[in-house]
């Protein structure tokens, strides 16, 4: 499982020119899953995500989590996080999760963050062609990869 996290001042996602999700200060996250991922891995990734201390405290040090600052999240499905560009010039997406499996995990992750951690979560539409906009705060971008943190 991969989360590409961008600390943002605001973010939004449009489908066919219509805004379907938006957030204020917090995270815009690109979410990717592979077939080996499961809810246990998702739980560990979520715990790491919500406890990351990448927001500034009163002294300007990155000591606060998204929960400490009352931030929001916009989470977008992004199978291309599993692109393999090793051979040739056309990326392979062989390692991306089966769409039905990935959607189940996407729904699990977004629901768990909102329900268990009481963080406001907005989403795009799984599998749709979307236009994502954001104002990156910092910029501050981090990749959480379950292969590296579990």
PDB file of C-alpha atoms in Angstrom:
ATOM      1  CA  UNK A   1       0.000   0.000   0.000  1.00  0.00           C
ATOM      2  CA  UNK A   2       1.240   3.462  -0.805  1.00  0.00           C
ATOM      3  CA  UNK A   3       0.142   6.892   0.382  1.00  0.00           C
ATOM      4  CA  UNK A   4       1.675   9.899  -1.342  1.00  0.00           C
ATOM      5  CA  UNK A   5       0.964  12.605   1.229  1.00  0.00           C
ATOM      6  CA  UNK A   6       1.092  16.292   0.453  1.00  0.00           C
ATOM      7  CA  UNK A   7       0.577  18.801   3.223  1.00  0.00           C
ATOM      8  CA  UNK A   8      -1.804  21.340   1.736  1.00  0.00           C
ATOM      9  CA  UNK A   9      -3.492  24.618   2.467  1.00  0.00           C
ATOM     10  CA  UNK A  10      -6.404  23.444   0.291  1.00  0.00           C
ATOM     11  CA  UNK A  11      -7.188  20.789  -2.300  1.00  0.00           C
ATOM     12  CA  UNK A  12     -10.033  19.747  -4.552  1.00  0.00           C
ATOM     13  CA  UNK A  13     -10.978  17.177  -7.150  1.00  0.00           C
ATOM     14  CA  UNK A  14     -13.244  17.652 -10.167  1.00  0.00           C
ATOM     15  CA  UNK A  15     -14.986  15.179 -12.429  1.00  0.00           C
ATOM     16  CA  UNK A  16     -16.372  16.544 -15.697  1.00  0.00           C
ATOM     17  CA  UNK A  17     -15.729  20.087 -14.445  1.00  0.00           C
ATOM     18  CA  UNK A  18     -17.711  19.636 -11.215  1.00  0.00           C
ATOM     19  CA  UNK A  19     -16.046  19.658  -7.784  1.00  0.00           C
ATOM     20  CA  UNK A  20     -16.812  16.325  -6.087  1.00  0.00           C
ATOM     21  CA  UNK A  21     -14.444  16.646  -3.132  1.00  0.00           C
ATOM     22  CA  UNK A  22     -12.421  19.342  -1.409  1.00  0.00           C
ATOM     23  CA  UNK A  23     -10.533  19.995   1.787  1.00  0.00           C
ATOM     24  CA  UNK A  24      -9.096  22.861   3.737  1.00  0.00           C
ATOM     25  CA  UNK A  25      -5.721  22.688   5.483  1.00  0.00           C
ATOM     26  CA  UNK A  26      -4.439  19.153   5.978  1.00  0.00           C
ATOM     27  CA  UNK A  27      -3.459  16.401   3.551  1.00  0.00           C
ATOM     28  CA  UNK A  28      -4.124  15.578  -0.069  1.00  0.00           C
ATOM     29  CA  UNK A  29      -3.303  11.887  -0.359  1.00  0.00           C
ATOM     30  CA  UNK A  30      -2.861   9.739  -3.444  1.00  0.00           C
ATOM     31  CA  UNK A  31      -3.749   6.157  -2.475  1.00  0.00           C
ATOM     32  CA  UNK A  32      -2.494   3.007  -4.187  1.00  0.00           C
ATOM     33  CA  UNK A  33      -2.994  -0.654  -3.307  1.00  0.00           C
ATOM     34  CA  UNK A  34      -1.581  -3.929  -4.595  1.00  0.00           C
ATOM     35  CA  UNK A  35      -3.065  -7.418  -4.380  1.00  0.00           C
ATOM     36  CA  UNK A  36      -0.957  -8.342  -1.329  1.00  0.00           C
ATOM     37  CA  UNK A  37      -2.471  -5.512   0.739  1.00  0.00           C
ATOM     38  CA  UNK A  38      -5.149  -6.184   3.340  1.00  0.00           C
ATOM     39  CA  UNK A  39      -6.973  -4.482   6.216  1.00  0.00           C
ATOM     40  CA  UNK A  40      -4.193  -5.289   8.697  1.00  0.00           C
ATOM     41  CA  UNK A  41      -1.673  -3.460   6.500  1.00  0.00           C
ATOM     42  CA  UNK A  42      -4.175  -0.630   6.014  1.00  0.00           C
ATOM     43  CA  UNK A  43      -4.591  -0.255   9.794  1.00  0.00           C
ATOM     44  CA  UNK A  44      -0.824   0.122  10.261  1.00  0.00           C
ATOM     45  CA  UNK A  45      -0.580   2.608   7.399  1.00  0.00           C
ATOM     46  CA  UNK A  46      -3.481   4.656   8.788  1.00  0.00           C
ATOM     47  CA  UNK A  47      -1.926   4.744  12.263  1.00  0.00           C
ATOM     48  CA  UNK A  48       1.330   6.026  10.790  1.00  0.00           C
ATOM     49  CA  UNK A  49      -0.523   8.572   8.632  1.00  0.00           C
ATOM     50  CA  UNK A  50      -2.639  10.147  11.343  1.00  0.00           C
ATOM     51  CA  UNK A  51       0.283  10.331  13.776  1.00  0.00           C
ATOM     52  CA  UNK A  52       2.866  11.818  11.393  1.00  0.00           C
ATOM     53  CA  UNK A  53       4.187  15.001  12.962  1.00  0.00           C
ATOM     54  CA  UNK A  54       4.603  17.251   9.936  1.00  0.00           C
ATOM     55  CA  UNK A  55       2.708  20.361  11.030  1.00  0.00           C
ATOM     56  CA  UNK A  56       4.484  23.258  12.724  1.00  0.00           C
ATOM     57  CA  UNK A  57       4.092  23.960  16.414  1.00  0.00           C
ATOM     58  CA  UNK A  58       4.256  27.440  17.951  1.00  0.00           C
ATOM     59  CA  UNK A  59       8.046  27.401  17.569  1.00  0.00           C
ATOM     60  CA  UNK A  60       7.906  26.466  13.887  1.00  0.00           C
ATOM     61  CA  UNK A  61       9.088  22.869  14.430  1.00  0.00           C
ATOM     62  CA  UNK A  62       7.263  19.979  12.774  1.00  0.00           C
ATOM     63  CA  UNK A  63       5.905  18.495  15.989  1.00  0.00           C
ATOM     64  CA  UNK A  64       2.151  18.311  15.376  1.00  0.00           C
ATOM     65  CA  UNK A  65      -0.005  15.667  13.713  1.00  0.00           C
ATOM     66  CA  UNK A  66      -3.071  16.223  11.543  1.00  0.00           C
ATOM     67  CA  UNK A  67      -5.203  15.410  14.595  1.00  0.00           C
ATOM     68  CA  UNK A  68      -3.381  18.024  16.680  1.00  0.00           C
ATOM     69  CA  UNK A  69      -4.172  20.755  14.137  1.00  0.00           C
ATOM     70  CA  UNK A  70      -7.717  19.629  13.260  1.00  0.00           C
ATOM     71  CA  UNK A  71      -6.758  19.087   9.616  1.00  0.00           C
ATOM     72  CA  UNK A  72      -8.792  17.551   6.826  1.00  0.00           C
ATOM     73  CA  UNK A  73      -7.968  15.000   4.134  1.00  0.00           C
ATOM     74  CA  UNK A  74      -8.742  14.612   0.454  1.00  0.00           C
ATOM     75  CA  UNK A  75      -7.932  11.032  -0.580  1.00  0.00           C
ATOM     76  CA  UNK A  76      -7.699  10.142  -4.264  1.00  0.00           C
ATOM     77  CA  UNK A  77      -7.311   6.631  -5.704  1.00  0.00           C
ATOM     78  CA  UNK A  78      -4.145   6.446  -7.813  1.00  0.00           C
ATOM     79  CA  UNK A  79      -3.177   3.050  -9.241  1.00  0.00           C
ATOM     80  CA  UNK A  80      -0.249   4.662 -11.079  1.00  0.00           C
ATOM     81  CA  UNK A  81       1.679   4.793  -7.781  1.00  0.00           C
ATOM     82  CA  UNK A  82       2.580   1.200  -8.667  1.00  0.00           C
ATOM     83  CA  UNK A  83       3.968   2.059 -12.098  1.00  0.00           C
ATOM     84  CA  UNK A  84       7.069   0.119 -13.075  1.00  0.00           C
ATOM     85  CA  UNK A  85       9.280   2.022 -15.513  1.00  0.00           C
ATOM     86  CA  UNK A  86      12.204  -0.393 -15.460  1.00  0.00           C
ATOM     87  CA  UNK A  87      11.829  -1.657 -19.035  1.00  0.00           C
ATOM     88  CA  UNK A  88      11.001   0.427 -22.076  1.00  0.00           C
ATOM     89  CA  UNK A  89       9.251   3.763 -22.091  1.00  0.00           C
ATOM     90  CA  UNK A  90       5.690   2.707 -21.318  1.00  0.00           C
ATOM     91  CA  UNK A  91       5.016   2.112 -17.615  1.00  0.00           C
ATOM     92  CA  UNK A  92       3.728  -1.276 -16.553  1.00  0.00           C
ATOM     93  CA  UNK A  93       0.993  -1.400 -13.937  1.00  0.00           C
ATOM     94  CA  UNK A  94       1.324  -5.133 -13.281  1.00  0.00           C
ATOM     95  CA  UNK A  95       1.828  -4.561  -9.537  1.00  0.00           C
ATOM     96  CA  UNK A  96      -1.280  -2.400  -9.122  1.00  0.00           C
ATOM     97  CA  UNK A  97      -4.057  -4.101  -7.240  1.00  0.00           C
ATOM     98  CA  UNK A  98      -7.069  -5.636  -8.925  1.00  0.00           C
ATOM     99  CA  UNK A  99      -9.615  -2.786  -9.137  1.00  0.00           C
ATOM    100  CA  UNK A 100     -12.250  -4.554  -7.001  1.00  0.00           C
ATOM    101  CA  UNK A 101      -9.686  -5.362  -4.289  1.00  0.00           C
ATOM    102  CA  UNK A 102      -8.177  -1.859  -4.391  1.00  0.00           C
ATOM    103  CA  UNK A 103     -11.619  -0.206  -4.167  1.00  0.00           C
ATOM    104  CA  UNK A 104     -12.509  -2.305  -1.135  1.00  0.00           C
ATOM    105  CA  UNK A 105      -9.306  -1.159   0.593  1.00  0.00           C
ATOM    106  CA  UNK A 106      -9.809   2.463  -0.521  1.00  0.00           C
ATOM    107  CA  UNK A 107     -13.297   2.463   1.015  1.00  0.00           C
ATOM    108  CA  UNK A 108     -11.935   0.796   4.151  1.00  0.00           C
ATOM    109  CA  UNK A 109      -9.139   3.373   4.557  1.00  0.00           C
ATOM    110  CA  UNK A 110     -11.332   6.427   3.966  1.00  0.00           C
ATOM    111  CA  UNK A 111     -14.070   5.129   6.266  1.00  0.00           C
ATOM    112  CA  UNK A 112     -11.708   4.132   9.062  1.00  0.00           C
ATOM    113  CA  UNK A 113      -9.924   7.500   9.079  1.00  0.00           C
ATOM    114  CA  UNK A 114     -13.219   9.360   9.234  1.00  0.00           C
ATOM    115  CA  UNK A 115     -14.992   7.086  11.716  1.00  0.00           C
ATOM    116  CA  UNK A 116     -12.195   5.946  14.045  1.00  0.00           C
ATOM    117  CA  UNK A 117     -10.074   9.113  14.053  1.00  0.00           C
ATOM    118  CA  UNK A 118     -12.831  11.701  13.523  1.00  0.00           C
ATOM    119  CA  UNK A 119     -10.924  13.385  10.686  1.00  0.00           C
ATOM    120  CA  UNK A 120     -12.996  14.993   7.935  1.00  0.00           C
ATOM    121  CA  UNK A 121     -12.301  13.014   4.737  1.00  0.00           C
ATOM    122  CA  UNK A 122     -13.370  13.869   1.202  1.00  0.00           C
ATOM    123  CA  UNK A 123     -12.725  11.664  -1.822  1.00  0.00           C
ATOM    124  CA  UNK A 124     -12.754  11.578  -5.564  1.00  0.00           C
ATOM    125  CA  UNK A 125     -14.476   8.775  -7.429  1.00  0.00           C
ATOM    126  CA  UNK A 126     -12.584   5.499  -7.582  1.00  0.00           C
ATOM    127  CA  UNK A 127     -11.407   4.788 -11.132  1.00  0.00           C
ATOM    128  CA  UNK A 128     -12.721   8.049 -12.608  1.00  0.00           C
ATOM    129  CA  UNK A 129     -10.774  10.504 -14.749  1.00  0.00           C
ATOM    130  CA  UNK A 130     -10.236  13.331 -12.271  1.00  0.00           C
ATOM    131  CA  UNK A 131      -8.670  16.783 -12.143  1.00  0.00           C
ATOM    132  CA  UNK A 132      -6.881  17.316  -8.847  1.00  0.00           C
ATOM    133  CA  UNK A 133      -5.869  20.776  -7.641  1.00  0.00           C
ATOM    134  CA  UNK A 134      -3.948  21.700  -4.532  1.00  0.00           C
ATOM    135  CA  UNK A 135      -1.965  24.398  -2.844  1.00  0.00           C
ATOM    136  CA  UNK A 136       1.003  22.542  -1.377  1.00  0.00           C
ATOM    137  CA  UNK A 137       2.047  23.870   2.028  1.00  0.00           C
ATOM    138  CA  UNK A 138       5.825  23.945   2.289  1.00  0.00           C
ATOM    139  CA  UNK A 139       6.031  22.141  -0.083  1.00  0.00           C
ATOM    140  CA  UNK A 140       5.922  19.082   2.123  1.00  0.00           C
ATOM    141  CA  UNK A 141       5.485  15.709   0.399  1.00  0.00           C
ATOM    142  CA  UNK A 142       6.047  12.248   1.891  1.00  0.00           C
ATOM    143  CA  UNK A 143       5.653   8.731   0.478  1.00  0.00           C
ATOM    144  CA  UNK A 144       4.438   6.105   2.929  1.00  0.00           C
ATOM    145  CA  UNK A 145       5.053   2.658   1.480  1.00  0.00           C
ATOM    146  CA  UNK A 146       3.960  -0.415   3.465  1.00  0.00           C
ATOM    147  CA  UNK A 147       7.038  -2.275   2.154  1.00  0.00           C
ATOM    148  CA  UNK A 148       9.211   0.251   3.964  1.00  0.00           C
ATOM    149  CA  UNK A 149       7.345   0.899   7.220  1.00  0.00           C
ATOM    150  CA  UNK A 150       5.957  -2.500   8.245  1.00  0.00           C
TER     151      UNK A 150
END
